[in-house]
Amino acid sequence: METEMYGSLKGLSGGGPRQPSATVKTRRRKRWGGLRQKWKMLGLFPIDPEHEFHGLTCMMKDGLAAAIQSTVDTPPTGFTLQTYAGHVFASFRSALGMSEREYQLSLCSASSYLQFISNSKSKADFFLTNDKRFFLKTQNKREIRFLLDNLKIYMEHLRKYPHSLLVKFLGVHKIKIPHQKEKYFIVMQSVFYPDDRIIARYDIKGCEVSRWTDPSPEDHQVIAVLKDLNFRDQYIELDQQRAWLLCQMEIDTHFLRQLNVLDYSLLLAHQPLHQDERPRGSFGSLIIRAKRSVTPGSSPLHPGPAPAVPGAVPEDAPANSPPSSSSETDGYHVRKWAAGRGRPRSRASDSGEGGRGGGGGDSTEMDEYLAHNRRLLPNFKNPLHVIDGPEQRYFVGIIDIFTVYGLRKRLEHWWKRLRYPGRSFSTVSPPAYRARLCDWVKEHSR
């Protein structure tokens, strides 16, 4: 496991970490606890100097600024930031078309982070960069180990399916502050970016128990993330893009089933398209979109040798780990999607020659395009998580992929079966969870 230690307290008052007194800590805890009770909703709030997380986020920013640089001019003082698989994530960010400078400018800007207040049962803390482009989330050690153990096959999945809906992990770190418990955190690309025109956000699990959130009043500043039951009698209006979404959902959830995980969420948001954003765009726009969809570097991890990932699953991984090569299941879903689109087959394909000869060049390129389940990406800032329908722009992504179906979750499943007879709840086996979420998308899209 690769580790790199960086960090300084440059920019913090006093040149070192000033520990707040117990009285101050108690006062802050009561203050923010009271505010959480008052809001009782999801929302974003600036982390100002009086905020309980101000010191922590300042250290995060200083440490990340140093970690992104190739060298550190001064030794770390006051705290250390440990980076895991740094070269792998740097290569991944580059493959996403993201320069290290823009990554650093967003994560380490002078503007304060935003705290994301969540009604999640998780004990994690959530932060957004001030431009809302990147999400930072604290994780426990088990979750970090799970991610690093499966990092190789996660990257291979994104290489094979560059337009995957899976959340894009951009960095894994640990911050160590003297006399305090160490904290692990991950950096992710925000699915809801840019969010200035989004009118509704949903967290979908495909079940009904505890899947309702009271919407925010129209004049309220707090942003509510709604749930499955809030989406009742609505549809994801995609028209021709629907077949692609259904296929990619099958592929991505098949991968997660092989990881033996459940309780992940499909994030969904929408905003109306402006007239000049409608699919009937100009020829120049079509060229840009086509180039972005197929050009290496314009979509993540174009085919090539896999980088060595520290802490990766070995080649003789256990049977419940997904294969690194093409699986028959994935191939079936892609072929089914292609058939659904009514793609004409060439004579070479009909003769079983795999597109060789007789105009096979176009057929081979199309077969490769379909094998990776690519789509025509929108000409937009966050194209991998954006799908345009005839009237609406949708932001779609799969998040929270760390919950393994172990003994504890199996017992929870049986307990919920007794408590909620005849009702659907989140804690079910990975195959059932996967099938139910895919069915939800089928039933709520057209």
Short mmCIF file of C-alpha atoms in Angstrom, two decimals:
data_model
loop_
_atom_site.label_atom_id
_atom_site.label_comp_id
_atom_site.label_asym_id
_atom_site.label_seq_id
_atom_site.Cartn_x
_atom_site.Cartn_y
_atom_site.Cartn_z
CA MET A 1 0.00 0.00 0.00
CA GLU A 2 1.52 3.23 -1.17
CA THR A 3 1.66 6.06 1.34
CA GLU A 4 2.86 9.63 1.04
CA MET A 5 2.98 12.03 3.96
CA TYR A 6 2.47 15.73 3.44
CA GLY A 7 1.04 18.64 5.31
CA SER A 8 1.62 21.88 7.13
CA LEU A 9 -0.32 24.29 9.25
CA LYS A 10 0.58 27.26 7.09
CA GLY A 11 -2.31 29.66 7.06
CA LEU A 12 -3.73 28.65 10.44
CA SER A 13 -3.54 31.10 13.32
CA GLY A 14 -0.66 30.70 15.75
CA GLY A 15 1.47 28.57 13.40
CA GLY A 16 0.20 25.39 15.02
CA PRO A 17 -2.99 23.57 15.95
CA ARG A 18 -4.71 25.42 18.76
CA GLN A 19 -6.81 22.94 20.71
CA PRO A 20 -10.18 24.37 21.80
CA SER A 21 -11.06 24.02 25.46
CA ALA A 22 -13.63 21.51 26.65
CA THR A 23 -16.05 24.37 27.34
CA VAL A 24 -15.71 25.70 23.78
CA LYS A 25 -16.13 22.20 22.35
CA THR A 26 -19.29 21.66 24.41
CA ARG A 27 -20.69 25.04 23.38
CA ARG A 28 -20.04 24.35 19.69
CA ARG A 29 -21.51 20.85 19.94
CA LYS A 30 -24.69 22.21 21.52
CA ARG A 31 -24.89 25.00 18.97
CA TRP A 32 -24.61 22.73 15.94
CA GLY A 33 -26.74 20.04 17.54
CA GLY A 34 -29.47 22.62 18.02
CA LEU A 35 -29.18 23.81 14.45
CA ARG A 36 -29.43 20.26 13.15
CA GLN A 37 -32.64 19.82 15.13
CA LYS A 38 -33.94 23.09 13.71
CA TRP A 39 -33.16 22.27 10.09
CA LYS A 40 -34.19 18.57 10.16
CA MET A 41 -33.37 18.50 6.45
CA LEU A 42 -30.43 18.04 4.16
CA GLY A 43 -28.60 21.22 3.35
CA LEU A 44 -25.34 23.01 2.66
CA PHE A 45 -23.88 25.47 5.13
CA PRO A 46 -20.59 27.44 5.06
CA ILE A 47 -17.87 26.33 7.48
CA ASP A 48 -16.94 29.68 8.99
CA PRO A 49 -14.25 30.26 11.69
CA GLU A 50 -16.79 29.51 14.44
CA HIS A 51 -17.78 26.15 12.93
CA GLU A 52 -16.75 22.98 14.77
CA PHE A 53 -15.09 21.64 11.61
CA HIS A 54 -13.23 24.82 10.64
CA GLY A 55 -9.86 23.66 11.99
CA LEU A 56 -10.21 20.20 10.45
CA THR A 57 -11.15 21.47 6.99
CA CYS A 58 -8.32 24.02 7.01
CA MET A 59 -5.89 21.18 7.69
CA MET A 60 -7.52 19.13 4.93
CA LYS A 61 -7.01 21.97 2.47
CA ASP A 62 -3.40 22.62 3.49
CA GLY A 63 -2.59 18.91 3.42
CA LEU A 64 -4.25 18.36 0.04
CA ALA A 65 -2.44 21.38 -1.41
CA ALA A 66 0.87 19.78 -0.45
CA ALA A 67 -0.18 16.27 -1.47
CA ILE A 68 -1.09 17.35 -4.99
CA GLN A 69 2.32 18.99 -5.47
CA SER A 70 5.17 16.80 -6.67
CA THR A 71 7.46 18.06 -3.88
CA VAL A 72 7.03 19.66 -0.49
CA ASP A 73 9.23 22.64 0.27
CA THR A 74 8.80 22.50 4.05
CA PRO A 75 8.45 19.50 6.35
CA PRO A 76 5.01 18.85 7.85
CA THR A 77 4.29 20.54 11.16
CA GLY A 78 1.41 19.95 13.50
CA PHE A 79 -0.35 17.28 11.50
CA THR A 80 0.28 14.78 8.71
CA LEU A 81 -1.81 13.90 5.70
CA GLN A 82 -1.28 10.41 4.35
CA THR A 83 -2.19 9.70 0.73
CA TYR A 84 -3.05 6.21 -0.51
CA ALA A 85 -2.44 5.09 -4.11
CA GLY A 86 -1.61 8.68 -5.03
CA HIS A 87 -0.18 7.92 -8.48
CA VAL A 88 -3.18 5.78 -9.41
CA PHE A 89 -5.68 8.50 -8.54
CA ALA A 90 -3.55 11.18 -10.24
CA SER A 91 -3.61 9.09 -13.45
CA PHE A 92 -7.36 8.64 -13.09
CA ARG A 93 -7.93 12.38 -12.70
CA SER A 94 -5.85 12.97 -15.80
CA ALA A 95 -7.89 10.39 -17.70
CA LEU A 96 -11.01 12.32 -16.71
CA GLY A 97 -9.51 15.37 -18.41
CA MET A 98 -8.83 17.08 -15.08
CA SER A 99 -5.55 18.94 -14.60
CA GLU A 100 -3.83 18.80 -11.22
CA ARG A 101 -3.93 22.59 -11.04
CA GLU A 102 -7.71 22.84 -11.41
CA TYR A 103 -8.11 19.98 -8.90
CA GLN A 104 -5.91 21.84 -6.43
CA LEU A 105 -7.59 25.20 -7.04
CA SER A 106 -10.99 23.72 -6.26
CA LEU A 107 -9.94 21.72 -3.20
CA CYS A 108 -7.58 24.32 -1.74
CA SER A 109 -9.18 27.65 -2.58
CA ALA A 110 -9.33 30.41 0.01
CA SER A 111 -13.11 30.02 0.17
CA SER A 112 -14.45 27.84 2.95
CA TYR A 113 -15.80 24.35 2.44
CA LEU A 114 -19.52 23.71 2.77
CA GLN A 115 -20.87 21.24 5.28
CA PHE A 116 -23.51 18.86 3.99
CA ILE A 117 -26.03 18.20 6.76
CA SER A 118 -27.47 14.74 6.24
CA ASN A 119 -30.23 12.67 7.84
CA SER A 120 -28.22 9.58 6.96
CA LYS A 121 -27.70 6.97 9.68
CA SER A 122 -24.01 7.05 8.82
CA LYS A 123 -21.66 8.73 11.29
CA ALA A 124 -19.67 10.20 8.40
CA ASP A 125 -19.05 13.93 7.96
CA PHE A 126 -19.73 15.39 4.51
CA PHE A 127 -18.05 18.43 2.95
CA LEU A 128 -18.26 20.10 -0.45
CA THR A 129 -15.70 22.38 -2.03
CA ASN A 130 -16.96 25.93 -2.28
CA ASP A 131 -17.58 25.55 -6.03
CA LYS A 132 -19.53 22.32 -5.25
CA ARG A 133 -17.45 20.33 -7.71
CA PHE A 134 -15.91 17.83 -5.28
CA PHE A 135 -17.30 15.93 -2.32
CA LEU A 136 -15.19 14.99 0.72
CA LYS A 137 -16.53 12.32 3.05
CA THR A 138 -15.01 10.79 6.16
CA GLN A 139 -14.94 6.98 6.14
CA ASN A 140 -14.04 4.37 8.70
CA LYS A 141 -10.95 2.21 8.35
CA ARG A 142 -12.91 -0.84 7.16
CA GLU A 143 -14.49 1.13 4.31
CA ILE A 144 -11.12 2.53 3.24
CA ARG A 145 -9.60 -0.96 3.26
CA PHE A 146 -12.51 -2.25 1.17
CA LEU A 147 -11.98 0.49 -1.41
CA LEU A 148 -8.22 -0.07 -1.64
CA ASP A 149 -8.61 -3.86 -1.80
CA ASN A 150 -10.97 -3.46 -4.75
CA LEU A 151 -9.35 -0.44 -6.37
CA LYS A 152 -7.82 -2.42 -9.21
CA ILE A 153 -11.09 -4.00 -10.33
CA TYR A 154 -12.93 -0.70 -9.84
CA MET A 155 -10.48 1.00 -12.20
CA GLU A 156 -10.74 -1.90 -14.66
CA HIS A 157 -14.53 -1.58 -14.66
CA LEU A 158 -14.26 2.13 -15.49
CA ARG A 159 -11.70 1.33 -18.18
CA LYS A 160 -14.05 -1.13 -19.83
CA TYR A 161 -17.13 1.08 -19.36
CA PRO A 162 -15.83 4.67 -19.49
CA HIS A 163 -19.36 6.10 -19.30
CA SER A 164 -20.20 4.18 -16.13
CA LEU A 165 -22.61 5.69 -13.62
CA LEU A 166 -20.45 4.68 -10.64
CA VAL A 167 -19.18 7.48 -8.41
CA LYS A 168 -15.71 8.65 -9.43
CA PHE A 169 -13.25 8.36 -6.52
CA LEU A 170 -10.42 10.88 -6.93
CA GLY A 171 -8.36 10.45 -3.77
CA VAL A 172 -8.06 8.55 -0.47
CA HIS A 173 -6.36 10.17 2.53
CA LYS A 174 -5.79 9.92 6.28
CA ILE A 175 -5.24 12.96 8.47
CA LYS A 176 -3.41 12.56 11.78
CA ILE A 177 -3.59 15.32 14.38
CA PRO A 178 -1.67 14.98 17.65
CA HIS A 179 -3.82 13.81 20.59
CA GLN A 180 -6.84 13.27 18.34
CA LYS A 181 -8.28 10.23 16.62
CA GLU A 182 -7.06 9.87 13.05
CA LYS A 183 -9.60 10.46 10.30
CA TYR A 184 -9.84 8.80 6.90
CA PHE A 185 -11.57 10.61 4.07
CA ILE A 186 -12.18 10.25 0.35
CA VAL A 187 -12.53 12.83 -2.41
CA MET A 188 -15.23 12.21 -5.02
CA GLN A 189 -16.58 13.99 -8.05
CA SER A 190 -19.98 15.47 -7.23
CA VAL A 191 -22.82 13.96 -9.27
CA PHE A 192 -24.88 17.16 -8.90
CA TYR A 193 -22.43 19.55 -10.57
CA PRO A 194 -23.06 22.28 -11.56
CA ASP A 195 -26.22 22.58 -9.49
CA ASP A 196 -27.28 26.20 -10.03
CA ARG A 197 -30.38 25.24 -12.07
CA ILE A 198 -31.32 21.91 -10.47
CA ILE A 199 -34.93 21.96 -9.26
CA ALA A 200 -35.20 18.54 -7.54
CA ARG A 201 -32.78 15.95 -6.13
CA TYR A 202 -33.48 12.32 -5.22
CA ASP A 203 -31.73 9.47 -3.45
CA ILE A 204 -33.19 6.22 -4.81
CA LYS A 205 -32.83 2.71 -3.34
CA GLY A 206 -35.80 1.01 -4.99
CA CYS A 207 -37.76 0.31 -1.77
CA GLU A 208 -40.46 1.90 0.39
CA VAL A 209 -39.59 1.66 4.12
CA SER A 210 -38.22 5.03 5.35
CA ARG A 211 -38.09 6.30 1.77
CA TRP A 212 -40.00 9.57 2.15
CA THR A 213 -38.58 13.02 2.91
CA ASP A 214 -40.69 16.09 3.59
CA PRO A 215 -40.02 18.57 0.74
CA SER A 216 -38.62 22.00 1.54
CA PRO A 217 -41.10 24.89 1.59
CA GLU A 218 -40.91 26.90 -1.60
CA ASP A 219 -39.42 29.92 0.16
CA HIS A 220 -36.93 27.86 2.19
CA GLN A 221 -33.19 28.07 1.53
CA VAL A 222 -32.46 24.51 2.68
CA ILE A 223 -31.97 21.97 -0.10
CA ALA A 224 -33.85 18.72 0.50
CA VAL A 225 -32.76 15.47 -1.12
CA LEU A 226 -35.96 13.52 -1.71
CA LYS A 227 -36.44 9.73 -1.81
CA ASP A 228 -38.23 6.96 -3.65
CA LEU A 229 -41.76 7.68 -2.46
CA ASN A 230 -41.37 11.35 -3.37
CA PHE A 231 -40.85 10.27 -6.98
CA ARG A 232 -44.16 8.42 -7.17
CA ASP A 233 -46.13 9.01 -10.41
CA GLN A 234 -43.10 10.66 -12.03
CA TYR A 235 -40.84 9.46 -14.86
CA ILE A 236 -37.31 9.95 -16.10
CA GLU A 237 -38.15 11.20 -19.58
CA LEU A 238 -35.23 10.12 -21.77
CA ASP A 239 -36.75 8.87 -25.02
CA GLN A 240 -33.85 7.38 -27.07
CA GLN A 241 -31.37 7.57 -24.18
CA ARG A 242 -33.50 5.26 -22.00
CA ALA A 243 -32.11 2.04 -23.54
CA TRP A 244 -28.55 3.15 -22.75
CA LEU A 245 -29.43 3.97 -19.13
CA LEU A 246 -31.12 0.60 -18.56
CA CYS A 247 -28.13 -1.23 -19.99
CA GLN A 248 -25.58 0.71 -17.93
CA MET A 249 -27.64 0.16 -14.78
CA GLU A 250 -27.53 -3.59 -15.47
CA ILE A 251 -23.75 -3.49 -16.03
CA ASP A 252 -22.85 -1.33 -13.03
CA THR A 253 -25.13 -3.15 -10.59
CA HIS A 254 -23.83 -6.50 -11.84
CA PHE A 255 -20.35 -5.29 -10.87
CA LEU A 256 -21.61 -4.26 -7.43
CA ARG A 257 -23.34 -7.61 -6.96
CA GLN A 258 -20.01 -9.32 -7.62
CA LEU A 259 -18.52 -7.13 -4.88
CA ASN A 260 -21.26 -8.48 -2.57
CA VAL A 261 -22.47 -4.99 -1.63
CA LEU A 262 -25.92 -3.51 -1.09
CA ASP A 263 -27.56 -0.32 0.16
CA TYR A 264 -26.00 1.83 -2.57
CA SER A 265 -28.07 4.69 -3.93
CA LEU A 266 -28.94 6.00 -7.35
CA LEU A 267 -28.63 9.78 -7.15
CA LEU A 268 -31.01 11.55 -9.49
CA ALA A 269 -31.64 15.24 -10.18
CA HIS A 270 -33.17 17.19 -13.02
CA GLN A 271 -33.42 20.65 -14.48
CA PRO A 272 -35.25 22.00 -17.55
CA LEU A 273 -33.24 22.32 -20.73
CA HIS A 274 -32.88 25.71 -22.34
CA GLN A 275 -33.95 25.95 -25.94
CA ASP A 276 -30.34 25.95 -27.21
CA GLU A 277 -29.56 22.85 -25.09
CA ARG A 278 -32.22 20.63 -26.64
CA PRO A 279 -30.93 17.51 -28.48
CA ARG A 280 -31.53 19.08 -31.89
CA GLY A 281 -28.24 20.96 -31.70
CA SER A 282 -25.92 22.28 -34.38
CA PHE A 283 -23.61 20.10 -36.47
CA GLY A 284 -20.62 21.69 -34.70
CA SER A 285 -22.05 20.73 -31.33
CA LEU A 286 -22.59 17.19 -32.57
CA ILE A 287 -18.92 16.94 -33.61
CA ILE A 288 -17.77 18.16 -30.19
CA ARG A 289 -20.02 15.67 -28.43
CA ALA A 290 -18.89 12.79 -30.63
CA LYS A 291 -15.23 13.63 -30.03
CA ARG A 292 -15.79 13.85 -26.29
CA SER A 293 -17.55 10.46 -26.36
CA VAL A 294 -14.83 8.43 -28.07
CA THR A 295 -11.51 10.28 -27.73
CA PRO A 296 -9.05 8.91 -25.13
CA GLY A 297 -8.64 11.48 -22.41
CA SER A 298 -12.14 12.85 -23.00
CA SER A 299 -13.62 9.91 -21.10
CA PRO A 300 -12.06 7.99 -18.25
CA LEU A 301 -9.48 5.28 -18.64
CA HIS A 302 -9.29 4.49 -22.31
CA PRO A 303 -8.11 0.94 -23.08
CA GLY A 304 -4.51 0.35 -22.07
CA PRO A 305 -2.39 -1.43 -19.51
CA ALA A 306 -3.77 -1.21 -15.99
CA PRO A 307 -1.69 0.79 -13.52
CA ALA A 308 -0.29 -1.10 -10.60
CA VAL A 309 -2.60 -0.45 -7.68
CA PRO A 310 -1.15 -0.86 -4.19
CA GLY A 311 -3.37 -3.02 -2.02
CA ALA A 312 -5.21 -4.44 -5.04
CA VAL A 313 -6.95 -7.81 -5.14
CA PRO A 314 -4.47 -10.45 -6.41
CA GLU A 315 -5.01 -12.25 -9.67
CA ASP A 316 -6.26 -15.36 -7.86
CA ALA A 317 -9.00 -13.35 -6.15
CA PRO A 318 -11.86 -15.19 -4.44
CA ALA A 319 -14.90 -16.20 -6.43
CA ASN A 320 -17.02 -13.32 -5.18
CA SER A 321 -14.68 -10.76 -6.76
CA PRO A 322 -15.68 -9.60 -10.25
CA PRO A 323 -13.54 -10.79 -13.15
CA SER A 324 -11.16 -8.28 -14.69
CA SER A 325 -11.96 -9.44 -18.20
CA SER A 326 -15.23 -9.25 -20.10
CA SER A 327 -17.97 -11.28 -18.48
CA GLU A 328 -20.70 -13.12 -20.33
CA THR A 329 -23.30 -11.26 -18.31
CA ASP A 330 -21.98 -7.85 -19.36
CA GLY A 331 -21.76 -8.98 -22.97
CA TYR A 332 -25.35 -10.16 -22.84
CA HIS A 333 -26.59 -6.79 -21.56
CA VAL A 334 -24.69 -4.88 -24.23
CA ARG A 335 -25.97 -7.15 -27.01
CA LYS A 336 -29.51 -6.80 -25.66
CA TRP A 337 -29.17 -3.02 -25.64
CA ALA A 338 -27.83 -3.01 -29.21
CA ALA A 339 -30.72 -5.20 -30.33
CA GLY A 340 -33.16 -2.85 -28.61
CA ARG A 341 -31.77 0.07 -30.57
CA GLY A 342 -32.32 -1.85 -33.77
CA ARG A 343 -28.72 -1.50 -34.92
CA PRO A 344 -28.41 -2.89 -38.47
CA ARG A 345 -26.00 -5.77 -38.76
CA SER A 346 -23.47 -5.95 -41.56
CA ARG A 347 -23.06 -9.02 -43.77
CA ALA A 348 -19.72 -9.66 -42.12
CA SER A 349 -21.41 -9.75 -38.76
CA ASP A 350 -24.12 -12.07 -40.07
CA SER A 351 -21.50 -14.44 -41.43
CA GLY A 352 -19.77 -14.61 -38.05
CA GLU A 353 -16.58 -12.95 -39.30
CA GLY A 354 -16.62 -10.36 -36.54
CA GLY A 355 -16.69 -7.47 -39.00
CA ARG A 356 -13.57 -8.41 -40.96
CA GLY A 357 -13.74 -7.47 -44.60
CA GLY A 358 -16.62 -6.08 -46.63
CA GLY A 359 -16.99 -2.79 -44.78
CA GLY A 360 -15.96 -4.42 -41.54
CA GLY A 361 -14.03 -1.33 -40.41
CA ASP A 362 -17.22 0.55 -39.53
CA SER A 363 -18.71 -2.59 -38.03
CA THR A 364 -15.65 -3.20 -35.87
CA GLU A 365 -15.68 0.37 -34.61
CA MET A 366 -19.39 0.13 -33.86
CA ASP A 367 -18.94 -3.21 -32.11
CA GLU A 368 -16.18 -1.71 -29.96
CA TYR A 369 -18.35 1.32 -29.22
CA LEU A 370 -21.21 -0.92 -28.16
CA ALA A 371 -18.98 -3.32 -26.21
CA HIS A 372 -17.97 -0.42 -23.95
CA ASN A 373 -21.59 0.81 -23.84
CA ARG A 374 -20.60 4.33 -24.78
CA ARG A 375 -23.12 7.04 -25.54
CA LEU A 376 -23.09 10.46 -27.13
CA LEU A 377 -22.09 12.63 -24.19
CA PRO A 378 -23.62 16.09 -23.74
CA ASN A 379 -21.44 19.14 -24.27
CA PHE A 380 -21.52 19.97 -20.58
CA LYS A 381 -19.18 20.41 -17.60
CA ASN A 382 -20.01 17.07 -15.96
CA PRO A 383 -20.86 14.87 -18.97
CA LEU A 384 -20.34 11.43 -17.40
CA HIS A 385 -23.17 11.98 -14.93
CA VAL A 386 -25.48 13.97 -17.22
CA ILE A 387 -28.10 12.54 -19.58
CA ASP A 388 -30.27 14.83 -21.69
CA GLY A 389 -33.85 13.94 -22.47
CA PRO A 390 -36.14 15.86 -24.84
CA GLU A 391 -37.11 18.45 -22.21
CA GLN A 392 -35.04 17.78 -19.06
CA ARG A 393 -31.37 17.39 -18.16
CA TYR A 394 -30.80 14.56 -15.66
CA PHE A 395 -27.89 14.11 -13.26
CA VAL A 396 -27.42 10.41 -12.49
CA GLY A 397 -24.84 8.50 -10.46
CA ILE A 398 -24.44 5.49 -8.16
CA ILE A 399 -22.92 6.22 -4.73
CA ASP A 400 -22.27 4.61 -1.31
CA ILE A 401 -20.83 1.30 -2.49
CA PHE A 402 -19.12 0.18 0.74
CA THR A 403 -21.81 -1.83 2.55
CA VAL A 404 -20.89 -5.54 2.37
CA TYR A 405 -23.58 -8.18 2.87
CA GLY A 406 -21.99 -9.88 5.84
CA LEU A 407 -23.43 -11.54 8.94
CA ARG A 408 -24.64 -8.30 10.48
CA LYS A 409 -26.61 -7.33 7.37
CA ARG A 410 -28.02 -10.86 7.03
CA LEU A 411 -29.36 -10.68 10.57
CA GLU A 412 -30.74 -7.20 9.89
CA HIS A 413 -32.51 -8.60 6.81
CA TRP A 414 -34.32 -11.25 8.84
CA TRP A 415 -35.22 -8.78 11.57
CA LYS A 416 -36.75 -6.38 9.01
CA ARG A 417 -38.70 -9.21 7.41
CA LEU A 418 -40.42 -9.68 10.76
CA ARG A 419 -40.89 -5.97 11.41
CA TYR A 420 -42.09 -4.98 7.91
CA PRO A 421 -44.05 -7.98 6.55
CA GLY A 422 -45.06 -7.51 2.94
CA ARG A 423 -43.10 -4.27 2.56
CA SER A 424 -39.86 -3.59 0.71
CA PHE A 425 -36.82 -2.37 2.67
CA SER A 426 -33.18 -1.69 1.82
CA THR A 427 -31.47 -4.63 3.55
CA VAL A 428 -31.79 -7.51 1.10
CA SER A 429 -29.24 -9.76 -0.59
CA PRO A 430 -27.04 -8.15 -3.29
CA PRO A 431 -28.76 -10.05 -6.17
CA ALA A 432 -32.20 -8.98 -4.93
CA TYR A 433 -31.03 -5.41 -4.28
CA ARG A 434 -29.57 -5.14 -7.76
CA ALA A 435 -32.65 -6.54 -9.50
CA ARG A 436 -35.03 -4.32 -7.55
CA LEU A 437 -33.11 -1.10 -8.28
CA CYS A 438 -32.89 -1.93 -12.00
CA ASP A 439 -36.63 -2.67 -12.02
CA TRP A 440 -37.29 0.70 -10.37
CA VAL A 441 -35.42 2.49 -13.15
CA LYS A 442 -37.33 0.51 -15.82
CA GLU A 443 -40.67 1.32 -14.21
CA HIS A 444 -39.88 5.01 -13.73
CA SER A 445 -38.34 5.83 -17.09
CA ARG A 446 -39.69 6.15 -20.58
#
